[in-house]
PDB file of C-alpha atoms in Angstrom:
ATOM      1  CA  GLN A  17     -10.903  -4.051  16.764  1.00 90.00           C
ATOM      2  CA  VAL A  18      -9.621  -2.760  13.442  1.00 96.00           C
ATOM      3  CA  GLN A  19      -7.032  -4.945  11.817  1.00 97.00           C
ATOM      4  CA  LEU A  20      -5.002  -4.679   8.650  1.00 98.00           C
ATOM      5  CA  VAL A  21      -2.960  -7.769   7.977  1.00 97.00           C
ATOM      6  CA  GLU A  22      -0.386  -7.793   5.208  1.00 97.00           C
ATOM      7  CA  SER A  23       0.943 -10.910   3.585  1.00 97.00           C
ATOM      8  CA  GLY A  24       3.009 -11.910   0.592  1.00 97.00           C
ATOM      9  CA  GLY A  25       6.349 -10.387   1.449  1.00 97.00           C
ATOM     10  CA  GLY A  26       9.550 -12.250   0.879  1.00 97.00           C
ATOM     11  CA  LEU A  27      12.826 -12.385  -0.964  1.00 98.00           C
ATOM     12  CA  VAL A  28      12.993 -11.970  -4.709  1.00 98.00           C
ATOM     13  CA  GLN A  29      15.744 -11.329  -7.223  1.00 97.00           C
ATOM     14  CA  THR A  30      16.081  -8.125  -9.178  1.00 98.00           C
ATOM     15  CA  GLY A  31      13.604  -8.113 -12.030  1.00 98.00           C
ATOM     16  CA  GLY A  32      11.287 -10.498 -10.293  1.00 98.00           C
ATOM     17  CA  SER A  33       7.727 -10.093  -9.123  1.00 98.00           C
ATOM     18  CA  LEU A  34       5.890 -10.278  -5.860  1.00 98.00           C
ATOM     19  CA  GLY A  35       2.279  -9.805  -4.868  1.00 98.00           C
ATOM     20  CA  LEU A  36       1.193  -8.355  -1.554  1.00 98.00           C
ATOM     21  CA  SER A  37      -2.205  -8.610   0.082  1.00 98.00           C
ATOM     22  CA  CYS A  38      -3.793  -6.670   2.899  1.00 98.00           C
ATOM     23  CA  ALA A  39      -6.894  -8.033   4.574  1.00 98.00           C
ATOM     24  CA  ALA A  40      -8.940  -5.526   6.534  1.00 98.00           C
ATOM     25  CA  SER A  41     -11.490  -6.128   9.240  1.00 97.00           C
ATOM     26  CA  GLY A  42     -13.458  -4.066  11.715  1.00 97.00           C
ATOM     27  CA  MET A  43     -13.689  -1.064   9.428  1.00 96.00           C
ATOM     28  CA  PRO A  44     -15.828   0.174   6.515  1.00 94.00           C
ATOM     29  CA  PHE A  45     -13.511  -1.117   3.846  1.00 95.00           C
ATOM     30  CA  SER A  46     -15.620  -0.357   0.788  1.00 93.00           C
ATOM     31  CA  SER A  47     -15.744   3.370   1.570  1.00 92.00           C
ATOM     32  CA  ALA A  48     -12.108   3.672   2.594  1.00 95.00           C
ATOM     33  CA  VAL A  49      -9.175   4.903   0.585  1.00 96.00           C
ATOM     34  CA  MET A  50      -6.539   2.208   0.774  1.00 97.00           C
ATOM     35  CA  SER A  51      -2.855   2.750   0.210  1.00 98.00           C
ATOM     36  CA  TRP A  52       0.515   1.109   0.454  1.00 98.00           C
ATOM     37  CA  PHE A  53       3.525   2.765   2.028  1.00 98.00           C
ATOM     38  CA  ARG A  54       7.033   1.461   2.447  1.00 98.00           C
ATOM     39  CA  GLN A  55       9.963   2.174   4.688  1.00 98.00           C
ATOM     40  CA  ALA A  56      13.514   1.220   3.905  1.00 97.00           C
ATOM     41  CA  PRO A  57      16.198   1.091   6.603  1.00 92.00           C
ATOM     42  CA  GLY A  58      17.311   4.580   7.537  1.00 95.00           C
ATOM     43  CA  LYS A  59      14.667   6.243   5.391  1.00 97.00           C
ATOM     44  CA  GLU A  60      11.308   7.865   5.966  1.00 97.00           C
ATOM     45  CA  ARG A  61       8.106   6.015   5.296  1.00 97.00           C
ATOM     46  CA  GLU A  62       7.004   6.860   1.788  1.00 98.00           C
ATOM     47  CA  PHE A  63       3.852   6.544  -0.234  1.00 98.00           C
ATOM     48  CA  VAL A  64       3.813   3.816  -2.845  1.00 98.00           C
ATOM     49  CA  ALA A  65       0.309   3.509  -4.242  1.00 98.00           C
ATOM     50  CA  GLY A  66      -3.273   4.275  -3.344  1.00 98.00           C
ATOM     51  CA  ILE A  67      -6.710   3.296  -4.539  1.00 97.00           C
ATOM     52  CA  GLY A  68     -10.009   5.075  -4.025  1.00 94.00           C
ATOM     53  CA  ARG A  69     -13.346   3.645  -3.089  1.00 87.00           C
ATOM     54  CA  SER A  70     -13.846   3.486  -6.814  1.00 81.00           C
ATOM     55  CA  ALA A  71     -11.241   1.041  -8.018  1.00 81.00           C
ATOM     56  CA  SER A  72     -10.827   3.089 -11.183  1.00 85.00           C
ATOM     57  CA  VAL A  73      -9.106   5.840  -9.196  1.00 93.00           C
ATOM     58  CA  LYS A  74      -5.476   4.998  -8.526  1.00 96.00           C
ATOM     59  CA  TYR A  75      -2.417   7.002  -7.626  1.00 96.00           C
ATOM     60  CA  TYR A  76       1.194   5.843  -7.794  1.00 98.00           C
ATOM     61  CA  ALA A  77       4.491   7.216  -6.661  1.00 98.00           C
ATOM     62  CA  GLU A  78       6.670   8.058  -9.635  1.00 98.00           C
ATOM     63  CA  SER A  79       9.264   5.580  -8.462  1.00 98.00           C
ATOM     64  CA  VAL A  80       6.905   2.650  -8.955  1.00 98.00           C
ATOM     65  CA  LYS A  81       4.595   3.820 -11.714  1.00 98.00           C
ATOM     66  CA  GLY A  82       4.518   1.346 -14.549  1.00 98.00           C
ATOM     67  CA  ARG A  83       5.909  -1.425 -12.383  1.00 98.00           C
ATOM     68  CA  PHE A  84       3.419  -1.741  -9.525  1.00 98.00           C
ATOM     69  CA  THR A  85      -0.331  -2.181  -9.691  1.00 98.00           C
ATOM     70  CA  ILE A  86      -2.753  -1.608  -6.848  1.00 98.00           C
ATOM     71  CA  SER A  87      -6.182  -3.204  -6.820  1.00 97.00           C
ATOM     72  CA  ARG A  88      -8.936  -4.026  -4.382  1.00 96.00           C
ATOM     73  CA  ASP A  89     -11.646  -6.579  -3.856  1.00 96.00           C
ATOM     74  CA  ASN A  90     -14.369  -5.088  -1.708  1.00 95.00           C
ATOM     75  CA  ALA A  91     -16.129  -8.420  -1.369  1.00 95.00           C
ATOM     76  CA  LYS A  92     -13.019  -9.750   0.337  1.00 97.00           C
ATOM     77  CA  ASN A  93     -12.084  -6.536   2.152  1.00 97.00           C
ATOM     78  CA  THR A  94      -8.661  -6.877   0.613  1.00 98.00           C
ATOM     79  CA  VAL A  95      -6.272  -4.571  -1.184  1.00 98.00           C
ATOM     80  CA  TYR A  96      -3.430  -5.872  -3.307  1.00 98.00           C
ATOM     81  CA  LEU A  97      -0.130  -4.633  -4.604  1.00 98.00           C
ATOM     82  CA  GLN A  98       1.367  -6.435  -7.552  1.00 98.00           C
ATOM     83  CA  MET A  99       5.033  -5.576  -7.859  1.00 98.00           C
ATOM     84  CA  ASN A 100       6.879  -6.311 -11.072  1.00 98.00           C
ATOM     85  CA  SER A 101      10.364  -5.536 -12.334  1.00 98.00           C
ATOM     86  CA  LEU A 102      11.580  -5.253  -8.787  1.00 98.00           C
ATOM     87  CA  LYS A 103      14.747  -3.362  -8.000  1.00 97.00           C
ATOM     88  CA  ALA A 104      17.068  -3.436  -5.036  1.00 97.00           C
ATOM     89  CA  THR A 105      15.755  -0.011  -4.098  1.00 96.00           C
ATOM     90  CA  ASP A 106      12.304  -1.529  -3.602  1.00 98.00           C
ATOM     91  CA  THR A 107      13.625  -3.336  -0.551  1.00 98.00           C
ATOM     92  CA  ALA A 108      11.585  -2.144   2.412  1.00 98.00           C
ATOM     93  CA  VAL A 109       8.895  -3.014   4.874  1.00 98.00           C
ATOM     94  CA  TYR A 110       5.596  -2.491   3.109  1.00 98.00           C
ATOM     95  CA  TYR A 111       2.628  -1.218   5.077  1.00 98.00           C
ATOM     96  CA  CYS A 112      -1.044  -1.227   4.285  1.00 98.00           C
ATOM     97  CA  ALA A 113      -2.949   1.871   5.374  1.00 98.00           C
ATOM     98  CA  ALA A 114      -6.606   2.858   5.478  1.00 97.00           C
ATOM     99  CA  ASP A 115      -8.123   6.316   5.333  1.00 96.00           C
ATOM    100  CA  VAL A 116     -11.645   6.103   6.685  1.00 94.00           C
ATOM    101  CA  SER A 117     -12.036   9.680   7.929  1.00 90.00           C
ATOM    102  CA  HIS A 118     -11.694  11.180   4.441  1.00 79.00           C
ATOM    103  CA  THR A 119     -10.116  14.426   5.547  1.00 72.00           C
ATOM    104  CA  TYR A 120      -8.483  14.516   2.129  1.00 72.00           C
ATOM    105  CA  TYR A 121     -10.793  14.382  -0.864  1.00 77.00           C
ATOM    106  CA  GLY A 122      -8.794  12.036  -2.981  1.00 89.00           C
ATOM    107  CA  ILE A 123      -5.913   9.677  -2.452  1.00 94.00           C
ATOM    108  CA  SER A 124      -3.464  11.212  -0.035  1.00 94.00           C
ATOM    109  CA  ASP A 125       0.239  10.461  -0.127  1.00 95.00           C
ATOM    110  CA  SER A 126       0.657  11.749   3.411  1.00 95.00           C
ATOM    111  CA  ARG A 127       1.027   9.324   6.279  1.00 96.00           C
ATOM    112  CA  ARG A 128      -0.997  11.673   8.463  1.00 95.00           C
ATOM    113  CA  SER A 129      -4.112  11.113   6.373  1.00 95.00           C
ATOM    114  CA  TYR A 130      -4.398   7.463   7.303  1.00 96.00           C
ATOM    115  CA  ASP A 131      -6.251   6.167  10.307  1.00 96.00           C
ATOM    116  CA  TYR A 132      -5.183   2.552  10.419  1.00 97.00           C
ATOM    117  CA  TRP A 133      -1.995   0.691   9.657  1.00 98.00           C
ATOM    118  CA  GLY A 134      -0.923  -2.878   9.308  1.00 98.00           C
ATOM    119  CA  GLN A 135       2.136  -4.377  10.929  1.00 97.00           C
ATOM    120  CA  GLY A 136       4.044  -4.448   7.677  1.00 98.00           C
ATOM    121  CA  THR A 137       5.546  -7.155   5.540  1.00 98.00           C
ATOM    122  CA  GLN A 138       9.179  -7.334   4.515  1.00 98.00           C
ATOM    123  CA  VAL A 139      10.132  -7.242   0.864  1.00 98.00           C
ATOM    124  CA  ALA A 140      13.764  -7.887   0.062  1.00 98.00           C
ATOM    125  CA  VAL A 141      15.099  -7.610  -3.463  1.00 98.00           C
ATOM    126  CA  SER A 142      18.542  -9.037  -4.040  1.00 95.00           C
ATOM    127  CA  SER A 143      20.841  -7.257  -6.449  1.00 83.00           C
TER     128      SER A 143
END
């Protein structure tokens, strides 16, 4: 019933940009905390960026702060991740996640806080 569908992944050169989208359905999007996680080969899934129900509240991992921007459009039930100045270390599968249970009062960077996950979209940055 609940679906999170990511799109926008692809191959880009170092220093380039890429925009990801995540379309949600079957869930109360406007009241959900939405975040992006990523998982590189051989590494644990890590938090990238999150956005609260109020779009003014955002939280970024230090590794991407200043380069990535998260945003949301509640009318479209979509969350975005604009990635600029991409590095080879940004190469990973990027996942969209939704926290609808709100067990954490804020934007959680823990995978366990999220109720729904997308299938992921591959981002490859060539060095």
